[in-house]
Short mmCIF file of C-alpha atoms and ligand atoms in Angstrom, two decimals:
data_model
loop_
_atom_site.label_atom_id
_atom_site.label_comp_id
_atom_site.label_asym_id
_atom_site.label_seq_id
_atom_site.Cartn_x
_atom_site.Cartn_y
_atom_site.Cartn_z
CA UNK A 51 4.90 4.01 -15.50
CA UNK A 52 2.92 0.83 -15.03
CA UNK A 53 0.95 -0.93 -17.87
CA UNK A 54 -2.11 -3.39 -18.30
CA UNK A 55 -3.26 -4.84 -20.49
CA UNK A 56 -7.41 -5.13 -18.65
CA UNK A 57 -6.68 -2.56 -15.91
CA UNK A 58 -10.26 -2.23 -15.19
CA UNK A 59 -10.58 -5.52 -13.68
CA UNK A 60 -6.78 -5.85 -12.97
CA UNK A 61 -6.66 -2.70 -11.13
CA UNK A 62 -10.71 -2.91 -9.44
CA UNK A 63 -11.66 -2.02 -6.31
CA UNK A 64 -11.72 -5.23 -3.71
CA UNK A 65 -15.42 -4.53 -3.51
CA UNK A 66 -15.71 -5.10 -6.94
CA UNK A 67 -13.52 -7.91 -7.50
CA UNK A 68 -15.37 -9.51 -4.54
CA UNK A 69 -18.64 -8.85 -6.58
CA UNK A 70 -17.69 -10.14 -9.36
CA UNK A 71 -16.40 -13.92 -7.25
CA UNK A 72 -19.69 -13.85 -5.58
CA UNK A 73 -21.37 -13.89 -9.07
CA UNK A 74 -19.99 -16.27 -10.97
CA UNK A 75 -19.78 -18.71 -8.09
CA UNK A 76 -23.17 -18.75 -7.65
CA UNK A 77 -23.89 -19.80 -11.28
CA UNK A 78 -20.41 -22.04 -11.85
CA UNK A 79 -21.53 -24.14 -8.70
CA UNK A 80 -25.14 -24.10 -10.28
CA UNK A 81 -23.83 -24.94 -13.34
CA UNK A 82 -21.03 -27.96 -12.38
CA UNK A 83 -24.25 -29.62 -10.24
CA UNK A 84 -26.34 -29.90 -13.25
CA UNK A 85 -23.63 -31.33 -15.67
CA UNK A 86 -21.04 -32.53 -13.94
CA UNK A 87 -22.25 -35.89 -12.18
CA UNK A 88 -18.56 -36.69 -10.49
CA UNK A 89 -19.09 -33.51 -8.40
CA UNK A 90 -22.36 -33.55 -8.09
CA UNK A 91 -22.19 -36.75 -6.12
CA UNK A 92 -19.10 -35.46 -3.92
CA UNK A 93 -21.41 -32.23 -2.74
CA UNK A 94 -24.41 -35.06 -2.49
CA UNK A 95 -22.19 -36.68 0.20
CA UNK A 96 -21.10 -33.42 1.85
CA UNK A 97 -25.01 -32.74 1.66
CA UNK A 98 -24.21 -29.81 -0.08
CA UNK A 99 -26.79 -28.14 -2.65
CA UNK A 100 -26.72 -25.04 -5.06
CA UNK A 101 -28.64 -23.23 -2.87
CA UNK A 102 -26.50 -23.21 0.12
CA UNK A 103 -23.61 -21.24 -2.13
CA UNK A 104 -24.82 -17.53 -1.84
CA UNK A 105 -21.14 -15.66 -2.15
CA UNK A 106 -17.69 -16.50 -1.90
CA UNK A 107 -17.82 -16.88 1.81
CA UNK A 108 -19.86 -20.13 1.23
CA UNK A 109 -17.08 -21.67 -0.68
CA UNK A 110 -15.63 -23.42 2.34
CA UNK A 111 -18.80 -25.83 2.20
CA UNK A 112 -18.22 -27.40 -0.68
CA UNK A 113 -15.87 -30.72 -1.45
CA UNK A 114 -11.97 -30.57 -2.89
CA UNK A 115 -11.36 -32.48 -5.53
CA UNK A 116 -8.07 -33.78 -5.72
CA UNK A 117 -5.32 -35.07 -8.58
CA UNK A 118 -6.99 -38.38 -7.29
CA UNK A 119 -10.14 -37.45 -8.42
CA UNK A 120 -9.01 -36.74 -12.14
CA UNK A 121 -7.54 -39.49 -12.78
CA UNK A 122 -10.30 -41.43 -11.61
CA UNK A 123 -12.68 -39.21 -13.31
CA UNK A 124 -10.59 -39.41 -16.67
CA UNK A 125 -11.13 -38.56 -19.72
CA UNK A 126 -14.55 -37.18 -19.47
CA UNK A 127 -15.90 -37.44 -15.82
CA UNK A 128 -15.34 -33.81 -15.18
CA UNK A 129 -16.04 -32.33 -18.69
CA UNK A 130 -18.09 -29.32 -17.62
CA UNK A 131 -20.23 -29.29 -21.36
CA UNK A 132 -21.16 -31.29 -24.56
CA UNK A 133 -17.99 -32.13 -26.16
CA UNK A 134 -19.36 -30.50 -29.34
CA UNK A 135 -18.81 -26.99 -27.62
CA UNK A 136 -15.11 -27.96 -27.03
CA UNK A 137 -12.12 -27.04 -29.34
CA UNK A 138 -8.84 -28.25 -27.11
CA UNK A 139 -7.36 -30.48 -24.57
CA UNK A 140 -4.33 -30.05 -22.92
CA UNK A 141 -2.54 -32.26 -20.93
CA UNK A 142 -0.52 -32.04 -17.84
CA UNK A 143 3.48 -32.46 -18.53
CA UNK A 144 2.84 -36.10 -16.00
CA UNK A 145 5.69 -34.71 -13.35
CA UNK A 146 4.02 -36.39 -10.56
CA UNK A 147 2.41 -39.45 -12.36
CA UNK A 148 -0.36 -40.12 -14.90
CA UNK A 149 -1.21 -37.85 -17.40
CA UNK A 150 -4.63 -35.18 -16.86
CA UNK A 151 -6.14 -34.19 -19.51
CA UNK A 152 -8.38 -30.57 -19.54
CA UNK A 153 -10.74 -29.75 -22.35
CA UNK A 154 -11.60 -25.65 -23.31
CA UNK A 155 -14.36 -24.22 -25.22
CA UNK A 156 -13.12 -21.38 -27.27
CA UNK A 157 -14.41 -19.37 -24.56
CA UNK A 158 -11.78 -20.87 -22.41
CA UNK A 159 -9.22 -20.51 -24.75
CA UNK A 160 -9.84 -16.54 -24.90
CA UNK A 161 -10.02 -15.99 -20.84
CA UNK A 162 -6.59 -17.93 -20.80
CA UNK A 163 -5.15 -16.08 -23.19
CA UNK A 164 -6.03 -12.62 -21.66
CA UNK A 165 -4.29 -14.26 -18.57
CA UNK A 166 -1.10 -14.70 -20.45
CA UNK A 167 -1.62 -11.44 -22.27
CA UNK A 168 -1.86 -9.72 -18.65
CA UNK A 169 1.72 -11.62 -17.63
CA UNK A 170 3.61 -10.32 -20.96
CA UNK A 171 2.09 -6.81 -20.32
CA UNK A 172 3.21 -6.65 -16.86
CA UNK A 173 6.49 -7.49 -17.48
CA UNK A 174 6.67 -4.59 -20.03
CA UNK A 175 5.36 -6.06 -23.03
CA UNK A 176 4.40 -4.35 -26.10
CA UNK A 177 3.40 -5.08 -29.78
CA UNK A 178 7.04 -3.34 -30.46
CA UNK A 179 8.61 -6.45 -28.93
CA UNK A 180 9.69 -9.89 -30.38
CA UNK A 181 8.59 -12.53 -28.29
CA UNK A 182 10.23 -15.75 -28.31
CA UNK A 183 8.30 -18.50 -26.94
CA UNK A 184 10.27 -21.58 -26.13
CA UNK A 185 8.25 -23.55 -23.95
CA UNK A 186 7.41 -27.04 -25.34
CA UNK A 187 4.15 -26.60 -27.95
CA UNK A 188 1.83 -29.20 -28.02
CA UNK A 189 0.10 -30.84 -24.89
CA UNK A 190 1.93 -28.91 -23.07
CA UNK A 191 0.42 -25.63 -22.01
CA UNK A 192 3.51 -23.44 -22.12
CA UNK A 193 4.15 -23.33 -25.53
CA UNK A 194 0.16 -22.73 -26.14
CA UNK A 195 -0.54 -20.18 -23.62
CA UNK A 196 1.99 -17.77 -24.00
CA UNK A 197 1.62 -17.89 -27.86
CA UNK A 198 -1.67 -16.85 -27.46
CA UNK A 199 -1.15 -13.87 -24.86
CA UNK A 200 2.15 -12.53 -27.47
CA UNK A 201 -0.44 -12.30 -30.39
CA UNK A 202 -3.04 -10.52 -28.33
CA UNK A 203 -0.70 -8.23 -27.17
CA UNK A 204 0.49 -7.58 -30.58
CA UNK A 205 4.12 -9.00 -30.44
CA UNK A 206 6.12 -10.63 -33.28
CA UNK A 207 5.67 -14.03 -31.63
CA UNK A 208 8.24 -16.60 -32.30
CA UNK A 209 6.90 -19.99 -32.00
CA UNK A 210 10.33 -21.58 -31.20
CA UNK A 211 8.65 -24.70 -29.00
CA UNK A 212 11.51 -25.95 -26.53
CA UNK A 213 14.94 -27.63 -27.42
CA UNK A 214 17.79 -26.87 -30.31
CA UNK A 215 19.30 -24.74 -28.75
CA UNK A 216 21.62 -23.58 -31.82
CA UNK A 217 18.67 -22.66 -33.53
CA UNK A 218 17.39 -20.45 -30.62
CA UNK A 219 20.28 -18.10 -29.92
CA UNK A 220 20.55 -18.13 -33.81
CA UNK A 221 16.94 -16.56 -34.17
CA UNK A 222 17.24 -14.40 -31.00
CA UNK A 223 20.35 -12.83 -32.56
CA UNK A 224 18.70 -12.26 -36.10
CA UNK A 225 15.58 -11.17 -35.32
CA UNK A 226 16.00 -9.49 -31.91
CA UNK A 227 14.21 -10.92 -29.57
CA UNK A 228 13.27 -8.78 -26.74
CA UNK A 229 11.05 -11.23 -24.57
CA UNK A 230 11.92 -15.03 -23.74
CA UNK A 231 9.70 -17.08 -22.70
CA UNK A 232 10.67 -20.48 -21.15
CA UNK A 233 10.86 -22.72 -17.93
CA UNK A 234 14.06 -21.29 -15.87
CA UNK A 235 16.38 -23.88 -16.22
CA UNK A 236 16.04 -23.08 -19.83
CA UNK A 237 16.68 -19.89 -19.57
CA UNK A 238 19.27 -20.92 -17.95
CA UNK A 239 20.58 -23.18 -20.37
CA UNK A 240 20.66 -20.56 -23.07
CA UNK A 241 22.38 -17.86 -21.22
CA UNK A 242 24.97 -20.80 -20.30
CA UNK A 243 25.05 -21.61 -23.99
CA UNK A 244 25.26 -17.80 -25.47
CA UNK A 245 28.50 -17.59 -22.85
CA UNK A 246 30.18 -20.51 -24.97
CA UNK A 247 29.76 -18.77 -27.91
CA UNK A 248 30.97 -15.43 -26.65
CA UNK A 249 28.15 -13.80 -26.05
CA UNK A 250 28.01 -11.19 -23.38
CA UNK A 251 24.70 -10.18 -21.90
CA UNK A 252 24.58 -6.77 -23.58
CA UNK A 253 25.12 -8.44 -27.61
CA UNK A 254 21.47 -9.82 -27.43
CA UNK A 255 18.48 -7.16 -26.79
CA UNK A 256 16.30 -9.29 -24.38
CA UNK A 257 14.49 -6.77 -21.38
CA UNK A 258 12.50 -9.25 -20.19
CA UNK A 259 11.86 -12.89 -19.53
CA UNK A 260 8.73 -14.96 -18.01
CA UNK A 261 9.88 -17.56 -16.87
CA UNK A 262 7.81 -20.67 -14.96
CA UNK A 263 6.31 -23.89 -15.23
CA UNK A 264 8.95 -25.27 -12.51
CA UNK A 265 10.05 -23.90 -9.16
CA UNK A 266 12.93 -21.52 -8.90
CA UNK A 267 14.77 -19.65 -6.28
CA UNK A 268 15.33 -15.86 -6.23
CA UNK A 269 19.12 -16.78 -6.42
CA UNK A 270 18.66 -18.60 -9.60
CA UNK A 271 16.37 -15.31 -10.63
CA UNK A 272 19.09 -13.74 -10.04
CA UNK A 273 21.45 -15.12 -11.75
CA UNK A 274 19.61 -15.29 -14.87
CA UNK A 275 19.16 -11.92 -14.91
CA UNK A 276 22.95 -10.90 -15.02
CA UNK A 277 23.58 -13.40 -17.48
CA UNK A 278 21.30 -12.51 -20.22
CA UNK A 279 20.75 -8.59 -18.87
CA UNK A 280 17.19 -8.79 -18.56
CA UNK A 281 14.60 -8.72 -16.06
CA UNK A 282 12.75 -11.98 -15.12
CA UNK A 283 9.26 -12.37 -14.33
CA UNK A 284 7.78 -15.46 -13.05
CA UNK A 285 4.58 -16.92 -14.20
CA UNK A 286 2.55 -19.27 -12.16
CA UNK A 287 -0.23 -21.67 -13.65
CA UNK A 288 -1.50 -25.60 -14.13
CA UNK A 289 -3.15 -28.11 -16.78
CA UNK A 290 -6.27 -28.26 -14.24
CA UNK A 291 -7.68 -25.00 -14.11
CA UNK A 292 -6.07 -23.60 -17.72
CA UNK A 293 -2.22 -23.38 -17.67
CA UNK A 294 0.54 -20.49 -17.40
CA UNK A 295 -1.25 -16.77 -16.40
CA UNK A 296 -3.34 -18.24 -13.27
CA UNK A 297 -0.79 -15.40 -12.23
CA UNK A 298 2.10 -13.41 -13.20
CA UNK A 299 4.66 -11.04 -11.49
CA UNK A 300 4.55 -7.32 -12.09
CA UNK A 301 7.88 -4.82 -11.71
CA UNK A 302 7.68 -5.45 -8.08
CA UNK A 303 8.42 -8.83 -8.08
CA UNK A 304 7.62 -9.90 -4.97
CA UNK A 305 4.73 -12.56 -5.98
CA UNK A 306 2.41 -13.35 -8.92
CA UNK A 307 -0.77 -11.26 -9.19
CA UNK A 308 -3.56 -14.12 -9.36
CA UNK A 309 -6.32 -13.51 -11.90
CA UNK A 310 -9.07 -13.08 -9.55
CA UNK A 311 -11.91 -12.71 -12.11
CA UNK A 312 -11.17 -16.03 -13.07
CA UNK A 313 -9.79 -18.20 -10.28
CA UNK A 314 -10.49 -18.07 -6.27
CA UNK A 315 -8.05 -18.65 -4.41
CA UNK A 316 -7.56 -20.32 -0.96
CA UNK A 317 -4.60 -21.62 1.13
CA UNK A 318 -5.43 -24.90 3.41
CA UNK A 319 -3.30 -27.08 6.05
CA UNK A 320 -2.40 -29.80 3.73
CA UNK A 321 -3.32 -32.18 6.78
CA UNK A 322 -6.64 -31.01 7.60
CA UNK A 323 -8.08 -29.03 4.70
CA UNK A 324 -8.79 -26.69 7.46
CA UNK A 325 -9.06 -23.26 5.58
CA UNK A 326 -5.95 -20.53 6.72
CA UNK A 327 -5.72 -16.79 7.35
CA UNK A 328 -4.17 -14.64 4.98
CA UNK A 329 -0.26 -14.89 5.18
CA UNK A 330 -0.42 -18.24 6.34
CA UNK A 331 1.61 -21.21 4.37
CA UNK A 332 -0.12 -24.20 3.45
CA UNK A 333 -1.47 -25.86 0.18
CA UNK A 334 -2.94 -23.81 -2.26
CA UNK A 335 -6.39 -24.32 -4.08
CA UNK A 336 -8.38 -22.84 -6.76
CA UNK A 337 -11.34 -22.34 -7.96
CA UNK A 338 -12.38 -21.71 -11.55
CA UNK A 339 -15.15 -19.08 -12.00
CA UNK A 340 -15.76 -19.47 -15.33
CA UNK A 341 -13.77 -22.29 -17.27
CA UNK A 342 -16.41 -23.96 -19.34
CA UNK A 343 -15.04 -26.94 -20.14
CA UNK A 344 -12.83 -28.31 -17.34
CA UNK A 345 -14.59 -26.32 -14.47
CA UNK A 346 -12.96 -27.32 -11.23
CA UNK A 347 -14.05 -26.48 -7.85
CA UNK A 348 -11.67 -26.32 -4.93
CA UNK A 349 -8.77 -28.40 -6.63
CA UNK A 350 -6.10 -29.09 -4.39
CA UNK A 351 -2.89 -28.24 -6.45
CA UNK A 352 -0.74 -30.02 -3.22
CA UNK A 353 1.54 -26.42 -4.32
CA UNK A 354 3.04 -24.28 -0.90
CA UNK A 355 2.88 -21.38 -0.78
CA UNK A 356 1.51 -18.06 0.99
CA UNK A 357 -1.05 -15.59 -0.15
CA UNK A 358 -0.74 -11.68 0.38
CA UNK A 359 -2.80 -8.38 -0.25
CA UNK A 360 -0.15 -6.00 0.79
CA UNK A 361 -0.78 -3.17 -1.64
CA UNK A 362 1.60 -3.34 -4.49
CA UNK A 363 3.18 -0.40 -6.31
CA UNK A 364 2.09 -1.43 -9.71
CA UNK A 365 -1.37 -0.50 -8.72
CA UNK A 366 -2.72 -3.84 -9.29
CA UNK A 367 -5.28 -5.07 -6.57
CA UNK A 368 -5.42 -8.89 -6.93
CA UNK A 369 -3.83 -10.97 -4.16
CA UNK A 370 -0.33 -12.14 -4.82
CA UNK A 371 1.21 -16.02 -4.25
CA UNK A 372 4.41 -16.25 -3.04
CA UNK A 373 6.53 -18.45 -5.59
CA UNK A 374 5.76 -21.98 -4.57
CA UNK A 375 8.35 -23.22 -2.68
CA UNK A 376 7.70 -26.52 -4.41
CA UNK A 377 4.73 -28.95 -4.32
CA UNK A 378 3.71 -30.91 -1.05
CA UNK A 379 4.67 -34.21 -2.87
CA UNK A 380 7.88 -32.49 -4.07
CA UNK A 381 8.81 -32.41 -0.40
CA UNK A 382 11.50 -34.89 0.56
CA UNK A 383 11.38 -36.41 4.17
CA UNK A 384 15.07 -37.15 4.92
CA UNK A 385 15.60 -38.75 8.20
CA UNK A 386 12.13 -37.15 9.50
CA UNK A 387 13.17 -33.57 8.27
CA UNK A 388 11.06 -31.65 5.67
CA UNK A 389 13.75 -30.61 2.92
CA UNK A 390 12.43 -28.71 -0.13
CA UNK A 391 14.94 -28.99 -3.38
CA UNK A 392 14.36 -25.18 -3.75
CA UNK A 393 16.38 -24.87 0.26
CA UNK A 394 19.35 -26.79 -1.77
CA UNK A 395 19.57 -24.04 -4.78
CA UNK A 396 19.30 -21.61 -2.43
CA UNK A 397 23.06 -22.65 -0.97
CA UNK A 398 24.44 -23.59 -4.30
CA UNK A 399 23.53 -20.43 -5.91
CA UNK A 400 24.42 -18.75 -2.60
CA UNK A 401 28.01 -20.04 -2.65
CA UNK A 402 28.94 -19.30 -6.10
CA UNK A 403 27.85 -22.55 -7.84
CA UNK A 404 26.01 -23.41 -11.12
CA UNK A 405 22.32 -24.31 -10.79
CA UNK A 406 23.51 -27.43 -12.39
CA UNK A 407 22.80 -30.12 -10.01
CA UNK A 408 21.11 -33.17 -8.88
CA UNK A 409 19.81 -34.71 -5.60
CA UNK A 410 20.09 -38.64 -5.23
CA UNK A 411 18.22 -39.81 -1.78
CA UNK A 412 18.31 -43.40 -0.84
CA UNK A 413 18.32 -45.46 2.31
CA UNK A 414 21.06 -47.52 3.01
CA UNK A 415 21.09 -49.61 5.88
CA UNK A 416 17.40 -48.03 7.18
CA UNK A 417 19.01 -44.74 6.89
CA UNK A 418 18.13 -41.84 4.93
CA UNK A 419 20.67 -40.86 2.49
CA UNK A 420 21.30 -37.53 0.89
CA UNK A 421 23.94 -36.84 -2.28
CA UNK A 422 24.13 -33.52 -3.67
CA UNK A 423 25.57 -33.34 -6.95
CA UNK A 424 27.02 -30.22 -7.82
CA UNK A 425 28.51 -29.29 -11.43
CA UNK A 426 31.58 -26.54 -11.87
CA UNK A 427 31.93 -24.18 -14.12
CA UNK A 428 35.04 -24.73 -16.43
CA UNK A 429 36.65 -21.43 -13.77
CA UNK A 430 35.73 -23.56 -10.28
CA UNK A 431 37.12 -26.40 -12.05
CA UNK A 432 40.82 -27.54 -10.24
CA UNK A 433 42.66 -30.40 -11.00
CA UNK A 434 44.26 -30.82 -7.28
CA UNK A 435 42.21 -33.11 -5.28
CA UNK A 436 42.29 -31.82 -1.88
CA UNK A 437 41.30 -28.36 -3.28
CA UNK A 438 37.85 -29.50 -4.61
CA UNK A 439 37.88 -31.86 -1.05
CA UNK A 440 37.67 -28.63 0.72
CA UNK A 441 35.18 -27.14 -1.21
CA UNK A 442 33.14 -29.70 -1.08
CA UNK A 443 33.02 -29.64 2.88
CA UNK A 444 32.50 -26.10 2.91
CA UNK A 445 29.40 -26.52 0.73
CA UNK A 446 28.32 -29.37 3.18
CA UNK A 447 28.55 -27.21 6.12
CA UNK A 448 26.17 -24.72 4.32
CA UNK A 449 23.53 -27.44 3.38
CA UNK A 450 23.69 -28.34 7.28
CA UNK A 451 23.28 -25.31 8.34
CA UNK A 452 20.35 -24.55 5.77
CA UNK A 453 18.61 -27.92 6.74
CA UNK A 454 19.80 -29.25 9.62
CA UNK A 455 21.11 -32.27 8.45
CA UNK A 456 23.86 -33.44 6.81
CA UNK A 457 24.53 -34.07 3.36
CA UNK A 458 27.24 -35.61 1.03
CA UNK A 459 28.21 -33.05 -1.54
CA UNK A 460 30.19 -34.18 -5.05
CA UNK A 461 31.86 -31.58 -7.48
CA UNK A 462 31.39 -33.13 -10.62
CA UNK A 463 32.89 -32.22 -13.96
CA UNK A 464 32.07 -29.29 -16.19
CA UNK A 465 28.87 -31.07 -18.67
CA UNK A 466 28.49 -33.72 -16.69
CA UNK A 467 24.79 -32.96 -15.42
CA UNK A 468 21.81 -33.21 -18.32
CA UNK A 469 20.61 -29.77 -19.31
CA UNK A 470 16.91 -29.42 -19.37
CA UNK A 471 14.91 -28.27 -22.33
CA UNK A 472 11.83 -28.11 -20.38
CA UNK A 473 11.02 -28.98 -16.70
CA UNK A 474 14.42 -29.81 -15.15
CA UNK A 475 14.33 -33.14 -13.00
CA UNK A 476 16.15 -32.26 -9.82
CA UNK A 477 15.87 -35.08 -7.64
CA UNK A 478 16.15 -38.79 -8.15
CA UNK A 479 14.39 -40.46 -4.84
CA UNK A 480 15.48 -44.24 -4.73
CA UNK A 481 13.62 -44.78 -1.82
CA UNK A 482 10.74 -44.80 -4.18
CA UNK A 483 12.07 -46.77 -6.71
CA UNK A 484 11.76 -49.79 -4.60
P1 ADP B 654 2.32 -31.43 -14.17
O1 ADP B 654 1.95 -31.74 -12.58
O2 ADP B 654 2.66 -32.97 -14.75
O3 ADP B 654 3.47 -30.94 -14.13
P2 ADP B 654 1.50 -29.16 -15.43
O4 ADP B 654 2.55 -28.72 -16.56
O5 ADP B 654 0.33 -28.53 -15.46
O6 ADP B 654 1.78 -30.56 -15.03
O7 ADP B 654 2.47 -28.29 -14.41
C1 ADP B 654 1.20 -27.08 -13.24
C2 ADP B 654 2.80 -27.28 -12.29
O8 ADP B 654 3.80 -26.72 -12.54
C3 ADP B 654 1.99 -27.06 -10.81
O9 ADP B 654 0.97 -27.21 -9.93
C4 ADP B 654 3.43 -26.74 -10.37
O10 ADP B 654 3.54 -27.71 -9.36
C5 ADP B 654 4.56 -26.10 -11.02
N1 ADP B 654 4.68 -24.66 -11.40
C6 ADP B 654 4.09 -24.16 -12.48
N2 ADP B 654 4.85 -22.83 -12.77
C7 ADP B 654 5.28 -22.76 -11.67
C8 ADP B 654 6.28 -21.50 -11.15
N3 ADP B 654 6.05 -20.36 -11.35
N4 ADP B 654 6.63 -21.96 -9.86
C9 ADP B 654 6.48 -22.96 -9.13
N5 ADP B 654 6.03 -24.06 -9.56
C10 ADP B 654 5.57 -23.79 -10.82
ZN1 ZN B 655 2.15 -5.51 -8.76
#
């Protein structure tokens, strides 16, 4: 039996959702035009006024906002209300450059926490659960978002923040955590550490994990599920629109329902900006329909994914987005071929290797080089060099089949690749460093 936090919205009819979106968009555009001079100028440049926006069908008339705009307008240029009405700021983790700050009114925080509560309930959470939040607390949105959602659901919340893995495990075992919230790479590390301490999957009380904030593959999901004995749910979000909870997975685990009453999603061609029909792969663009502090319209996320309105067995009617396969700026172009780190992760896990890997790209004599460092588990480790070489060759073959280009694989000793407690650093592109 599916559980909902706000069924009247999560399972609303299409007509009802469109009605809500139309009403909110018209109001929001007027509000932004009147209160955010930076965006008003962009609208003026495009010759659009609030009167031109009568329903969601008119949204394509509005200008896009990009990360560059956010940096230019830093810190207050996109503020949508008086600073005195704001109660919080959060900031991006700065994965791809200068940090961005976002502002929240109390209402913004409430809606954000509702979104996270929807995600927790979709993962089976109730007030009987013990929810261990080991996303970072502080400026990063992961900890505060899931913390707020967990309170709303009434779970016993463990505000662990990230790091100190021994203490994470002690609390998990002593207090019987049933839901684990963290990045998938940290979940993999916790699972590894539990096994090292001699715990089996059935020794913990966990039933679900809510993992997001970075790309992860289906293979990684299955690996974590088996090692922790749980069902692992994806959650997505970004600081610019709120934080985690913009979309979340239900029990079907086939994509994340976008909270459409708060965020309107479009998929565009990243080259031309043209809006693409449902089912096309492209860049995700979000419009915050009711954010007060930081009301971004048509914000280009640079995340590449696909939207689907296929009926979901959970009963939710909100559109689903596929797992983002990475950001457009995570995409590596190696010898002219587009490569996403997630493709390499898929191969590694399918071939039975650990999710501890690093990709190094460089340019030697005007040719791109791709080196993949993959850590062996103690079971896989062998002293016999020829055996390792054979394994490396096999993996190189599998990567070539997936990517269409060659890579040099280096199998490394156990525990030689740094573990992540937050977002994992998977790629070192030395070409960008020169
Ligand atoms: P930063 O851009 O500095 O990492 P954020 O902490 O706001 O700042 O991270 C938001 C980004 O994290 C998203 O745009 C997306 O690229 C990535 N992300 C968040 N959740 C997921 C997820 N479930 N799967 C893949 N990527 C995700
Ligand atoms: Zn569903």
